[in-house]
Short mmCIF file of C-alpha atoms (C1' of nucleotides) in Angstrom, two decimals:
data_model
loop_
_atom_site.label_atom_id
_atom_site.label_comp_id
_atom_site.label_asym_id
_atom_site.label_seq_id
_atom_site.Cartn_x
_atom_site.Cartn_y
_atom_site.Cartn_z
CA MET A 1 -0.13 -17.89 1.42
CA THR A 2 -2.48 -20.32 -0.11
CA SER A 3 -1.19 -23.77 -0.89
CA ILE A 4 -3.09 -24.09 -4.13
CA PRO A 5 -0.52 -24.93 -6.82
CA ALA A 6 -0.16 -22.89 -9.97
CA THR A 7 -0.96 -24.95 -12.99
CA THR A 8 -2.30 -24.46 -16.48
CA PRO A 9 -6.05 -23.99 -16.74
CA THR A 10 -7.94 -26.93 -18.13
CA VAL A 11 -10.84 -26.85 -20.52
CA PRO A 12 -12.71 -23.57 -20.03
CA PRO A 13 -16.47 -23.23 -19.57
CA SER A 14 -18.70 -22.62 -22.52
CA ALA A 15 -17.45 -19.69 -24.50
CA ALA A 16 -20.84 -19.37 -26.12
CA SER A 17 -22.30 -17.89 -22.96
CA LEU A 18 -20.01 -14.90 -23.06
CA PRO A 19 -21.38 -11.64 -24.42
CA SER A 20 -19.71 -11.17 -27.77
CA ALA A 21 -18.76 -7.57 -27.12
CA ALA A 22 -17.22 -8.31 -23.74
CA VAL A 23 -13.95 -9.83 -24.93
CA PRO A 24 -11.86 -8.90 -27.94
CA ALA A 25 -12.02 -11.69 -30.49
CA SER A 26 -8.26 -12.03 -30.44
CA GLU A 27 -8.27 -12.99 -26.79
CA GLY A 28 -10.13 -16.21 -27.06
CA SER A 29 -13.52 -15.56 -25.58
CA ASP A 30 -13.09 -17.69 -22.46
CA GLY A 31 -10.58 -15.59 -20.56
CA SER A 32 -8.00 -18.37 -20.57
CA GLN A 33 -5.36 -15.85 -21.66
CA LEU A 34 -5.85 -14.10 -18.34
CA HIS A 35 -5.77 -17.05 -15.98
CA ALA A 36 -2.08 -17.88 -15.83
CA PRO A 37 -0.78 -14.30 -15.66
CA VAL A 38 -3.16 -13.44 -12.82
CA THR A 39 -2.67 -16.61 -10.78
CA ASP A 40 1.11 -16.48 -11.29
CA TRP A 41 1.08 -12.87 -10.10
CA PHE A 42 -0.94 -13.99 -7.08
CA ASP A 43 1.63 -16.66 -6.23
CA ALA A 44 4.32 -14.02 -6.21
CA HIS A 45 2.56 -11.10 -4.57
CA ALA A 46 -0.37 -12.26 -2.45
CA ARG A 47 -0.45 -10.91 1.10
CA ASP A 48 0.04 -13.34 3.93
CA LEU A 49 -3.30 -12.82 5.67
CA PRO A 50 -4.32 -14.93 8.66
CA TRP A 51 -7.58 -16.12 7.12
CA ARG A 52 -5.64 -17.49 4.17
CA ARG A 53 -3.57 -19.79 6.33
CA PRO A 54 -4.70 -23.42 6.53
CA GLU A 55 -5.24 -23.23 10.28
CA ALA A 56 -7.90 -20.56 9.81
CA GLY A 57 -10.39 -23.19 8.73
CA ALA A 58 -13.83 -22.51 7.34
CA TRP A 59 -14.88 -20.62 10.47
CA GLY A 60 -11.89 -18.33 10.21
CA VAL A 61 -12.67 -17.68 6.57
CA MET A 62 -16.29 -16.96 7.40
CA VAL A 63 -15.44 -14.58 10.24
CA SER A 64 -13.03 -12.73 8.00
CA GLU A 65 -15.62 -12.38 5.25
CA PHE A 66 -18.13 -10.84 7.64
CA MET A 67 -15.56 -8.41 8.98
CA LEU A 68 -14.26 -7.48 5.54
CA GLN A 69 -17.65 -6.43 4.23
CA GLN A 70 -17.11 -2.76 3.41
CA THR A 71 -14.15 -2.65 5.77
CA PRO A 72 -10.41 -2.40 4.96
CA VAL A 73 -8.06 -5.28 5.78
CA SER A 74 -5.88 -3.15 8.04
CA ARG A 75 -8.75 -2.45 10.41
CA VAL A 76 -9.98 -6.04 10.40
CA LEU A 77 -6.68 -7.71 11.29
CA PRO A 78 -6.52 -7.00 15.05
CA VAL A 79 -10.22 -7.64 15.65
CA TYR A 80 -10.06 -10.87 13.69
CA GLU A 81 -7.20 -12.18 15.82
CA GLN A 82 -8.98 -11.39 19.07
CA TRP A 83 -12.23 -12.85 17.80
CA LEU A 84 -10.76 -16.19 16.74
CA ALA A 85 -8.78 -16.46 19.97
CA ARG A 86 -11.93 -15.94 22.00
CA TRP A 87 -14.35 -17.90 19.82
CA PRO A 88 -12.31 -20.48 17.88
CA ARG A 89 -15.39 -22.43 16.81
CA PRO A 90 -18.96 -21.46 15.88
CA ALA A 91 -20.19 -23.18 19.05
CA ASP A 92 -18.06 -20.88 21.18
CA LEU A 93 -19.69 -17.78 19.74
CA ALA A 94 -23.14 -19.36 19.80
CA ALA A 95 -22.80 -19.85 23.55
CA GLU A 96 -22.27 -16.12 24.13
CA ALA A 97 -24.79 -13.33 24.45
CA PRO A 98 -25.19 -11.43 21.18
CA GLY A 99 -24.16 -8.23 22.94
CA GLU A 100 -20.72 -9.68 23.53
CA ALA A 101 -20.30 -10.06 19.79
CA VAL A 102 -21.35 -6.44 19.34
CA ARG A 103 -18.86 -5.36 22.00
CA ALA A 104 -16.01 -7.38 20.51
CA TRP A 105 -16.81 -5.93 17.10
CA GLY A 106 -15.36 -2.69 18.42
CA ARG A 107 -15.18 0.13 15.92
CA LEU A 108 -15.26 -1.96 12.75
CA GLY A 109 -18.53 -0.32 11.76
CA TYR A 110 -21.87 -1.72 10.64
CA PRO A 111 -22.37 -3.50 13.96
CA ARG A 112 -25.38 -5.38 12.62
CA ARG A 113 -22.75 -7.63 11.04
CA ALA A 114 -21.71 -8.72 14.52
CA LEU A 115 -25.29 -9.59 15.36
CA ARG A 116 -25.67 -11.53 12.14
CA LEU A 117 -22.41 -13.38 12.65
CA HIS A 118 -23.63 -14.42 16.07
CA ALA A 119 -26.94 -15.53 14.57
CA ALA A 120 -25.05 -17.43 11.89
CA ALA A 121 -23.07 -19.24 14.57
CA LEU A 122 -26.33 -20.26 16.24
CA ALA A 123 -27.71 -21.50 12.93
CA ILE A 124 -24.52 -23.45 12.25
CA GLN A 125 -24.82 -25.05 15.65
CA GLU A 126 -28.47 -25.94 15.21
CA ARG A 127 -28.63 -26.83 11.55
CA HIS A 128 -25.14 -28.12 10.77
CA GLY A 129 -23.85 -29.68 13.95
CA GLY A 130 -21.40 -26.88 14.58
CA ASP A 131 -19.56 -27.12 11.26
CA VAL A 132 -19.64 -24.35 8.66
CA PRO A 133 -21.67 -25.88 5.81
CA ARG A 134 -19.99 -26.62 2.50
CA GLU A 135 -22.91 -26.14 0.14
CA HIS A 136 -23.44 -22.74 -1.40
CA GLY A 137 -27.18 -22.91 -0.80
CA GLN A 138 -26.75 -23.75 2.86
CA LEU A 139 -24.25 -20.93 3.28
CA LEU A 140 -26.60 -18.50 1.56
CA ALA A 141 -29.35 -19.40 4.03
CA LEU A 142 -27.26 -18.22 6.98
CA PRO A 143 -27.91 -14.76 8.46
CA GLY A 144 -25.64 -12.10 6.99
CA VAL A 145 -24.47 -14.35 4.16
CA GLY A 146 -25.36 -13.05 0.73
CA GLU A 147 -24.32 -13.99 -2.75
CA TYR A 148 -20.75 -12.80 -2.39
CA THR A 149 -20.04 -14.26 1.05
CA ALA A 150 -21.54 -17.65 0.21
CA ALA A 151 -19.36 -17.90 -2.88
CA ALA A 152 -16.30 -16.66 -1.02
CA VAL A 153 -16.58 -19.19 1.81
CA ALA A 154 -17.32 -22.05 -0.57
CA SER A 155 -14.36 -21.06 -2.71
CA PHE A 156 -11.75 -20.01 -0.15
CA ALA A 157 -12.59 -22.44 2.63
CA TYR A 158 -13.57 -25.46 0.60
CA GLY A 159 -11.84 -24.92 -2.74
CA GLN A 160 -15.02 -25.03 -4.77
CA ARG A 161 -15.66 -23.46 -8.14
CA HIS A 162 -17.80 -20.35 -7.74
CA ALA A 163 -17.90 -16.93 -9.34
CA VAL A 164 -16.83 -14.60 -6.52
CA LEU A 165 -17.95 -11.10 -7.39
CA ASP A 166 -16.86 -8.46 -4.96
CA THR A 167 -16.07 -4.83 -5.63
CA ASN A 168 -12.46 -5.66 -6.51
CA VAL A 169 -13.31 -8.37 -9.02
CA ARG A 170 -16.04 -6.26 -10.57
CA ARG A 171 -13.57 -3.42 -11.09
CA VAL A 172 -10.91 -5.70 -12.55
CA PHE A 173 -13.39 -7.20 -15.00
CA ALA A 174 -14.86 -3.82 -15.86
CA ARG A 175 -11.43 -2.60 -16.87
CA ALA A 176 -9.64 -5.65 -18.23
CA VAL A 177 -12.58 -7.12 -20.12
CA THR A 178 -15.33 -4.56 -20.59
CA GLY A 179 -13.07 -1.57 -21.11
CA ARG A 180 -14.66 0.70 -18.54
CA GLN A 181 -13.06 2.53 -15.66
CA PHE A 182 -15.67 1.45 -13.12
CA PRO A 183 -18.37 -1.23 -12.90
CA PRO A 184 -22.07 -0.32 -12.68
CA ASN A 185 -23.44 0.89 -9.35
CA ALA A 186 -25.24 -2.39 -8.67
CA THR A 187 -24.11 -5.83 -9.75
CA THR A 188 -25.79 -6.72 -13.05
CA ALA A 189 -26.78 -9.97 -14.69
CA ALA A 190 -24.18 -9.26 -17.36
CA GLU A 191 -21.45 -9.11 -14.74
CA ARG A 192 -22.52 -12.43 -13.23
CA LYS A 193 -22.60 -14.00 -16.67
CA LEU A 194 -19.16 -12.67 -17.47
CA ALA A 195 -17.74 -13.86 -14.15
CA ARG A 196 -19.08 -17.36 -14.78
CA ALA A 197 -17.69 -17.38 -18.29
CA LEU A 198 -14.24 -16.35 -17.10
CA LEU A 199 -14.13 -18.94 -14.32
CA PRO A 200 -11.51 -21.61 -14.96
CA GLY A 201 -12.99 -25.06 -15.41
CA ASP A 202 -10.79 -26.76 -12.85
CA GLU A 203 -12.08 -26.42 -9.30
CA ARG A 204 -8.73 -25.72 -7.63
CA ILE A 205 -7.69 -23.23 -10.26
CA ALA A 206 -11.07 -21.52 -10.10
CA ALA A 207 -10.64 -21.03 -6.36
CA LYS A 208 -7.21 -19.54 -6.88
CA TRP A 209 -8.52 -17.36 -9.69
CA ALA A 210 -11.19 -15.98 -7.38
CA ALA A 211 -8.66 -15.03 -4.73
CA ALA A 212 -6.20 -13.73 -7.32
CA THR A 213 -8.63 -11.42 -9.09
CA MET A 214 -9.71 -10.00 -5.75
CA GLU A 215 -6.11 -9.44 -4.72
CA LEU A 216 -5.28 -7.81 -8.04
CA GLY A 217 -8.12 -5.36 -7.54
CA ALA A 218 -7.10 -4.68 -3.96
CA LEU A 219 -3.38 -4.14 -4.59
CA VAL A 220 -2.91 -3.03 -8.21
CA CYS A 221 -6.14 -2.32 -10.06
CA THR A 222 -7.37 0.02 -7.35
CA ALA A 223 -10.29 2.40 -7.63
CA ARG A 224 -8.43 5.67 -7.32
CA SER A 225 -5.02 5.19 -8.86
CA PRO A 226 -4.41 1.86 -10.56
CA GLU A 227 -0.76 0.91 -10.94
CA CYS A 228 -0.89 -0.47 -14.43
CA GLY A 229 2.88 -0.74 -14.50
CA ARG A 230 2.62 -3.55 -11.99
CA CYS A 231 -0.36 -5.28 -13.58
CA PRO A 232 0.22 -8.73 -15.07
CA ILE A 233 -2.52 -8.25 -17.67
CA ALA A 234 -1.97 -4.60 -18.56
CA ALA A 235 -1.06 -5.56 -22.11
CA ARG A 236 -4.48 -7.18 -22.50
CA CYS A 237 -6.53 -4.66 -20.51
CA ALA A 238 -9.41 -3.41 -22.64
CA TRP A 239 -9.66 -0.16 -20.70
CA LYS A 240 -5.95 0.61 -20.96
CA LEU A 241 -5.90 -0.37 -24.65
CA ALA A 242 -8.75 2.07 -25.20
CA GLY A 243 -6.66 4.87 -23.72
CA SER A 244 -8.06 4.66 -20.18
CA PRO A 245 -11.23 6.64 -20.95
CA PRO A 246 -12.90 8.31 -17.96
CA HIS A 247 -16.06 6.95 -16.43
CA GLU A 248 -19.27 7.68 -18.29
CA GLY A 249 -22.77 7.65 -16.98
CA PRO A 250 -24.31 8.55 -13.63
CA ALA A 251 -21.87 9.56 -10.95
CA ARG A 252 -21.78 7.09 -8.14
CA ARG A 253 -23.61 8.74 -5.32
CA THR A 254 -21.36 9.83 -2.51
CA GLN A 255 -22.70 9.01 0.90
CA THR A 256 -22.78 11.73 3.47
CA TYR A 257 -22.23 10.85 7.07
CA ALA A 258 -21.98 13.88 9.30
CA GLY A 259 -25.31 14.63 10.87
CA THR A 260 -26.99 11.43 9.76
CA ASP A 261 -28.81 8.87 11.86
CA ARG A 262 -25.89 6.55 11.26
CA GLN A 263 -23.55 8.90 13.04
CA VAL A 264 -25.94 9.19 15.97
CA ARG A 265 -26.38 5.42 16.14
CA GLY A 266 -22.62 5.06 16.18
CA LYS A 267 -22.26 7.46 19.08
CA LEU A 268 -25.02 5.80 21.07
CA LEU A 269 -23.65 2.33 20.54
CA ALA A 270 -20.13 3.43 21.42
CA VAL A 271 -21.36 4.41 24.88
CA LEU A 272 -23.01 1.03 25.38
CA ARG A 273 -19.97 -0.90 24.10
CA GLU A 274 -17.75 0.74 26.69
CA ALA A 275 -20.19 0.33 29.54
CA LEU A 276 -19.94 -2.68 31.81
CA ALA A 277 -23.33 -2.07 33.39
CA PRO A 278 -26.71 -0.85 32.08
CA VAL A 279 -26.57 2.79 31.02
CA PRO A 280 -29.09 5.42 32.14
CA GLN A 281 -30.97 7.42 29.55
CA ALA A 282 -29.08 10.57 30.51
CA ALA A 283 -25.77 9.06 29.44
CA LEU A 284 -27.19 8.42 25.97
CA ASP A 285 -28.81 11.84 25.77
CA ALA A 286 -25.38 13.39 26.23
CA VAL A 287 -24.03 12.19 22.87
CA TRP A 288 -26.45 14.14 20.63
CA ASP A 289 -28.32 17.34 21.32
CA GLU A 290 -31.18 17.01 18.86
CA PRO A 291 -33.83 15.00 20.75
CA VAL A 292 -35.99 13.87 17.84
CA GLN A 293 -33.13 12.43 15.84
CA ARG A 294 -31.57 10.98 18.97
CA ALA A 295 -34.78 9.15 19.86
CA ARG A 296 -35.18 7.90 16.32
CA ALA A 297 -31.65 6.54 16.29
CA LEU A 298 -32.10 4.79 19.62
CA ASP A 299 -35.40 3.30 18.51
CA GLY A 300 -33.68 2.01 15.41
CA LEU A 301 -30.94 0.37 17.42
CA VAL A 302 -33.53 -1.32 19.63
CA SER A 303 -35.61 -2.56 16.71
CA ASP A 304 -32.43 -3.86 15.08
CA GLY A 305 -31.68 -5.84 18.22
CA LEU A 306 -28.44 -3.98 18.87
CA VAL A 307 -29.70 -2.40 22.08
CA GLU A 308 -31.86 -3.88 24.82
CA PRO A 309 -34.11 -1.47 26.75
CA LEU A 310 -34.55 -2.21 30.44
CA PRO A 311 -37.22 -1.08 32.89
CA GLY A 312 -36.48 2.31 34.39
CA GLY A 313 -35.06 3.88 31.24
CA ARG A 314 -31.79 2.03 31.17
CA TYR A 315 -30.12 0.36 28.20
CA ARG A 316 -27.50 -2.27 27.50
CA LEU A 317 -26.16 -4.46 24.75
CA PRO A 318 -28.50 -7.42 24.11
CA ARG A 319 -28.30 -10.48 26.34
CA THR A 320 -30.68 -12.46 24.22
"C1'" DT B 1 -34.29 -0.77 -7.18
"C1'" DA B 2 -32.70 2.42 -4.18
"C1'" DC B 3 -31.68 3.16 0.20
"C1'" DC B 4 -30.13 2.20 4.79
"C1'" DC B 5 -26.51 0.64 7.69
"C1'" DG B 6 -20.32 2.78 10.73
"C1'" DT B 7 -15.79 4.02 10.72
"C1'" DG B 8 -11.49 5.97 9.68
"C1'" DG B 9 -7.55 6.49 6.47
"C1'" DA B 10 -5.74 8.48 2.10
"C1'" DC B 11 -5.37 12.19 -0.94
"C1'" DT C 1 -10.79 20.08 4.33
"C1'" DG C 2 -13.96 17.54 2.07
"C1'" DT C 3 -14.41 13.75 -0.87
"C1'" DC C 4 -13.75 9.09 -1.84
"C1'" DC C 5 -13.33 4.56 -0.68
"C1'" DA C 6 -13.20 -0.09 1.78
"C1'" DA C 7 -13.62 -8.62 0.62
"C1'" DG C 8 -21.91 -6.43 1.16
"C1'" DG C 9 -26.41 -7.65 3.11
"C1'" DG C 10 -31.21 -6.74 4.06
"C1'" DT C 11 -35.36 -4.71 2.83
#
DNA sequence: TACCCGTGGAC
DNA sequence: TGTCCAAGGGT
């Protein structure tokens, strides 16, 4: 659990910046009616996750954020524990070959994240003396750190006041405030504006609010079957008050996987992760029978820096 | 902006 | 069984 105390929100940010249609007039247009119910719910129901414990530190928070990108908590937990035990500081990871990060990433998926986390550790070592930077702009400049991750690290690790907009928060706001079942496909300027307007003015409370809205989206206001009976703001939820209307607009495109280059890349990289020595071409050829696609996938892995080709047609995870 | 990038569990 | 979904980032 986080140690941030539950208190009453202080003076909210400018209500004038909020889109007039976004919040019912009766609510008070700053979202302050939502803060206490959500943060109180968080105090009572938040999961005890290792990266939320004080001993995780900023590095632990950062590692968890990389791993959690598009990946469920349950799959991250064991890899996170092994990772932090092996590389407890950025300098420890920076001293390793990037291929070891890819190997330790295991089957989390999107292995480029492992490469970027390794590159971020190098950058932290070189640019910040081995300490995860505190400033949002410095975080954003690190490899693999985008708008969400920079805000998340600044908020969760350092208790700063940032709008943290992940898929959970976007869904919670879409429903509770905007009255829609799902947020837009891509994050919009209106969503950023709304998130800033709803952010509590007090730094500590804002950080708790960020974690609490994410947790609410992850545990209660879920994509498929929200449990409104357990929601602390159900009585104020614009979508529920409107009768829970179904999603309108373009269907969110469903990504296929079987037969794609991504699947082939995954199979190729799995062979290299398990291998303790350079792998001959024939071992890679065995994972996919279509030679053109297989070659394209391998080329992609090499150009991404995930695979290092050696003389004689052998391959391994990158040493440099 | 739209698309690419892994993996596996839930329904 | 196939679809949907998961704490996004880079290009």
